[in-house]
Amino acid sequence: MKHARVDLGWCEAIIAHIKSQKMLIKGGYTPVGFLPHKDKFLGKNESDLIFVWYNHEKDIMNKRRKDVKILPEILPLYNYASDWLPEPLNKPQVESWEQYNIVLHEKVSVTIENKGNNYIEMTLRIDADNYMTFEVNQEINMAENFKISVQEGNKEAFDSLLYVVNEIFRDQLDYIELWVSAYEPEHQKICMMLGFIPAGYIPAIEVNDEGKREDKVAFVKSKSYPKMCNHDGNNLKLMDRIIPLFDLYQYNRKVIKKYSGGDM
């Protein structure tokens, strides 16, 4: 992966042992997110970490959009990721916010495509410009790899699509992970109002149409993850410097509960 033409790479590592964490960090990877009970192994739930490798020789962070707008609950994750980098990220704009009444579109179409190997792809669509697609692993009832296309400023469309995703979670899924724009605080708000928990901050992970790199905020929902546990229990083995990622998730879980009315 560490080739001169590669800007970055990312991976996930299970938290059942510390060895993989040490190897990734020794290889220059940065831990940026905690994914509670994303996977199952031999019938047991397992949590993962998100790691990112940046080719700093290519000056990746100077290709990054710096006009970040995030909510206060996300700022500690931003600072955690920043602390791992050779040069800290710029100071973001932190947006205060309040809950609001969700206005929904009357019609959201749902289509399903069988991708094989227990995977399906679901598409939620309002119109040609406003839709979400994501993959569902039917073996473990997990949704990820969201592709979000919503016209800029169309809050009603994003709210409606995510509301339907949340209803699907209630009925059919055990785990959802979606990466949301770090430049759209309105999108972050509805995630938290519906009980999605900020679990990671991934700088410069995607390239936009103008060739600038953009940050993402990882939000998750997990039915099976215990409401309270400590990093020594539940088969979690974490390096000391990674424990804060777990602690931030636990803290955010408590905070988000008051916004979502316990819908976790």
Coordinates of C-alpha atoms in Angstrom, one line a residue:
M1 CA 0.0 0.0 0.0
K2 CA 2.8 2.4 0.8
H3 CA 3.5 3.4 -2.8
A4 CA 4.3 6.9 -3.9
R5 CA 1.1 7.1 -5.9
V6 CA -1.1 6.2 -2.9
D7 CA -2.6 9.0 -0.9
L8 CA -4.1 7.0 1.9
G9 CA -5.6 3.6 2.9
W10 CA -7.9 2.5 5.7
C11 CA -8.8 -0.8 7.4
E12 CA -10.7 -2.2 10.4
A13 CA -9.2 -4.3 13.1
I14 CA -11.0 -6.4 15.8
I15 CA -10.4 -5.5 19.4
A16 CA -10.1 -9.0 20.8
H17 CA -6.3 -8.6 21.1
I18 CA -3.8 -5.7 21.2
K19 CA -1.2 -7.2 18.8
S20 CA -3.0 -6.0 15.6
Q21 CA -3.3 -2.5 17.0
K22 CA 0.4 -2.3 17.8
M23 CA 1.3 -3.6 14.3
L24 CA -0.9 -1.1 12.6
I25 CA 0.3 1.8 14.6
K26 CA 3.9 0.7 14.1
G27 CA 3.1 0.7 10.3
G28 CA 2.0 4.3 10.5
Y29 CA -1.8 3.8 10.8
T30 CA -3.9 6.2 12.9
P31 CA -6.9 4.9 15.0
V32 CA -9.9 7.2 14.3
G33 CA -13.1 5.3 15.2
F34 CA -14.7 2.7 17.5
L35 CA -17.3 0.3 16.0
P36 CA -19.3 -1.5 18.7
H37 CA -20.3 -5.0 17.9
K38 CA -19.9 -4.6 14.2
D39 CA -18.9 -8.2 13.5
K40 CA -19.5 -11.7 14.8
F41 CA -16.9 -14.5 15.1
L42 CA -17.7 -18.0 16.3
G43 CA -21.1 -16.8 17.3
K44 CA -19.8 -14.0 19.5
N45 CA -20.1 -10.2 18.9
E46 CA -16.9 -8.4 18.2
S47 CA -16.1 -4.7 18.1
D48 CA -13.7 -3.1 15.6
L49 CA -11.4 0.0 15.3
I50 CA -11.1 2.1 12.2
F51 CA -7.5 2.8 11.2
V52 CA -6.3 5.2 8.5
W53 CA -2.8 5.4 6.8
Y54 CA -1.8 8.7 5.3
N55 CA 1.0 9.3 2.8
H56 CA 2.3 12.4 4.5
E57 CA 5.0 12.7 1.8
K58 CA 2.2 13.7 -0.5
D59 CA 1.0 16.5 1.9
I60 CA -2.5 15.0 2.1
M61 CA -3.8 17.4 4.7
N62 CA -3.0 20.5 2.6
K63 CA -5.4 19.0 0.0
R64 CA -8.1 18.8 2.6
R65 CA -11.2 21.1 2.9
K66 CA -10.7 23.1 6.1
D67 CA -14.1 24.7 6.5
V68 CA -15.3 22.0 8.9
K69 CA -18.6 22.5 10.7
I70 CA -19.3 20.1 13.4
L71 CA -21.4 19.8 16.5
P72 CA -20.0 20.0 20.1
E73 CA -20.4 16.2 20.6
I74 CA -18.1 15.5 17.6
L75 CA -15.3 17.9 18.6
P76 CA -13.5 15.5 21.0
L77 CA -13.3 12.9 18.2
Y78 CA -11.9 15.6 15.9
N79 CA -9.3 16.5 18.5
Y80 CA -8.4 12.8 19.1
A81 CA -7.7 12.2 15.4
S82 CA -5.8 15.5 15.2
D83 CA -3.5 14.5 18.1
W84 CA -2.2 11.5 16.1
L85 CA -1.2 13.5 13.0
P86 CA 2.3 15.0 12.5
E87 CA 0.7 18.5 12.3
P88 CA -2.6 19.2 14.1
L89 CA -5.8 19.9 12.1
N90 CA -7.0 23.4 11.9
K91 CA -9.6 24.7 14.5
P92 CA -13.1 23.7 13.2
Q93 CA -16.3 25.7 13.4
V94 CA -18.4 24.3 16.2
E95 CA -22.1 24.7 15.7
S96 CA -24.5 25.0 18.7
W97 CA -27.9 23.3 18.1
E98 CA -31.3 22.4 19.3
Q99 CA -33.8 19.7 18.4
Y100 CA -36.4 20.5 15.8
N101 CA -39.5 19.0 14.3
I102 CA -38.7 16.6 11.5
V103 CA -40.5 17.2 8.3
L104 CA -40.8 14.2 6.0
H105 CA -41.4 13.7 2.3
E106 CA -44.6 11.8 1.7
K107 CA -43.0 9.2 -0.6
V108 CA -39.6 7.4 -0.4
S109 CA -39.3 4.5 -2.7
V110 CA -37.3 1.4 -1.6
T111 CA -35.6 -1.0 -4.0
I112 CA -33.6 -4.1 -3.2
E113 CA -31.0 -5.9 -5.3
N114 CA -29.5 -9.3 -4.4
K115 CA -25.7 -9.1 -4.6
G116 CA -25.1 -12.7 -3.6
N117 CA -23.2 -14.2 -0.6
N118 CA -25.9 -13.0 1.8
Y119 CA -25.6 -9.4 0.7
I120 CA -28.3 -7.1 -0.6
E121 CA -28.1 -3.5 -1.8
M122 CA -30.9 -1.2 -0.7
T123 CA -31.7 2.1 -2.4
L124 CA -34.0 4.7 -0.8
R125 CA -35.0 7.3 -3.3
I126 CA -37.0 10.5 -3.3
D127 CA -36.0 11.6 -6.8
A128 CA -33.1 11.4 -9.2
D129 CA -31.1 13.9 -7.1
N130 CA -31.9 12.7 -3.6
Y131 CA -31.2 9.1 -2.6
M132 CA -29.2 6.7 -0.4
T133 CA -27.8 3.3 -1.2
F134 CA -26.2 0.9 1.2
E135 CA -25.3 -2.7 1.6
V136 CA -26.8 -5.1 4.1
N137 CA -25.1 -8.3 5.3
Q138 CA -28.1 -10.5 6.0
E139 CA -26.0 -13.1 7.9
I140 CA -25.4 -10.6 10.7
N141 CA -28.1 -8.0 9.9
M142 CA -25.6 -5.2 9.4
A143 CA -25.8 -2.1 7.1
E144 CA -22.8 -0.2 5.9
N145 CA -21.1 1.4 2.8
F146 CA -23.7 4.2 2.5
K147 CA -23.6 6.3 -0.6
I148 CA -25.5 9.5 0.1
S149 CA -26.6 11.9 -2.7
V150 CA -28.7 14.9 -1.4
Q151 CA -29.0 18.3 -3.0
E152 CA -27.1 20.9 -1.0
G153 CA -29.4 22.6 1.5
N154 CA -32.2 20.0 1.1
K155 CA -32.5 19.1 4.8
E156 CA -36.0 17.6 4.3
A157 CA -34.7 15.1 1.9
F158 CA -31.8 13.9 4.1
D159 CA -34.1 13.8 7.2
S160 CA -36.6 11.7 5.3
L161 CA -34.1 9.2 3.9
L162 CA -32.4 8.7 7.3
Y163 CA -35.8 8.4 9.0
V164 CA -36.6 5.5 6.7
V165 CA -33.1 3.9 7.4
N166 CA -33.9 4.2 11.1
E167 CA -37.2 2.4 10.6
I168 CA -35.5 -0.4 8.8
F169 CA -33.1 -0.7 11.7
R170 CA -35.9 -1.0 14.1
D171 CA -37.5 -3.9 12.2
Q172 CA -34.6 -5.7 10.5
L173 CA -31.1 -4.7 11.5
D174 CA -28.7 -5.1 14.5
Y175 CA -26.0 -2.7 13.4
I176 CA -25.8 0.4 11.1
E177 CA -22.7 2.4 10.3
L178 CA -22.8 5.5 8.1
W179 CA -20.2 8.2 7.4
V180 CA -21.7 11.7 7.2
S181 CA -20.2 14.9 5.9
A182 CA -18.2 17.0 8.4
Y183 CA -19.3 20.1 6.6
E184 CA -23.1 19.6 7.0
P185 CA -24.1 20.1 10.6
E186 CA -27.7 19.7 9.7
H187 CA -27.0 16.1 8.7
Q188 CA -25.2 15.5 11.9
K189 CA -28.1 16.8 13.9
I190 CA -30.7 14.4 12.5
C191 CA -28.3 11.5 13.0
M192 CA -28.1 12.3 16.7
M193 CA -31.8 13.0 17.0
L194 CA -32.6 9.6 15.7
G195 CA -30.1 8.0 18.1
F196 CA -27.1 7.5 15.9
I197 CA -23.9 7.9 18.0
P198 CA -20.8 9.7 16.8
A199 CA -18.1 7.0 17.0
G200 CA -15.2 8.3 14.8
Y201 CA -13.8 11.2 12.9
I202 CA -11.9 10.4 9.6
P203 CA -10.0 13.3 8.1
A204 CA -9.4 13.7 4.4
I205 CA -11.0 10.3 3.6
E206 CA -12.9 11.2 0.4
V207 CA -12.2 13.3 -2.7
N208 CA -15.0 15.7 -3.9
D209 CA -15.8 16.8 -7.4
E210 CA -13.3 19.7 -7.1
G211 CA -10.5 17.4 -6.2
K212 CA -10.4 18.5 -2.5
R213 CA -10.3 15.9 0.2
E214 CA -13.2 15.9 2.7
D215 CA -13.6 14.7 6.3
K216 CA -16.3 12.3 7.5
V217 CA -18.0 11.6 10.8
A218 CA -18.7 7.9 11.5
F219 CA -22.1 7.4 13.2
V220 CA -23.3 4.0 14.4
K221 CA -26.3 2.2 15.9
S222 CA -25.9 -1.2 17.6
K223 CA -28.7 -3.1 19.2
S224 CA -26.5 -5.7 20.9
Y225 CA -23.9 -3.5 22.4
P226 CA -24.3 -3.2 26.2
K227 CA -25.4 0.2 27.5
M228 CA -22.6 0.2 30.0
C229 CA -19.4 -1.6 30.1
N230 CA -15.7 -0.9 30.6
H231 CA -12.8 -1.4 28.3
D232 CA -11.5 -4.4 30.3
G233 CA -14.8 -6.3 29.8
N234 CA -16.7 -7.6 26.8
N235 CA -13.6 -9.0 25.1
L236 CA -12.2 -5.5 24.5
K237 CA -8.4 -5.3 24.5
L238 CA -7.2 -1.8 23.9
M239 CA -3.8 0.0 23.9
D240 CA -3.7 2.8 26.5
R241 CA -3.6 5.4 23.8
I242 CA -6.7 4.0 22.1
I243 CA -8.9 3.7 25.2
P244 CA -10.0 7.3 24.8
L245 CA -11.8 6.3 21.6
F246 CA -13.9 3.8 23.5
D247 CA -14.5 6.3 26.4
L248 CA -15.7 8.9 23.9
Y249 CA -18.2 6.4 22.4
Q250 CA -19.5 5.6 25.8
Y251 CA -19.8 9.3 26.7
N252 CA -21.6 10.1 23.4
R253 CA -24.0 7.2 24.0
K254 CA -25.2 8.8 27.2
V255 CA -25.4 12.3 25.6
I256 CA -27.3 11.1 22.5
K257 CA -29.9 9.3 24.6
K258 CA -31.4 12.6 25.8
Y259 CA -31.8 13.8 22.2
S260 CA -33.3 10.6 20.9
G261 CA -35.7 9.9 23.7
G262 CA -33.9 6.6 24.5
D263 CA -34.2 5.5 20.8
M264 CA -30.8 3.8 20.8

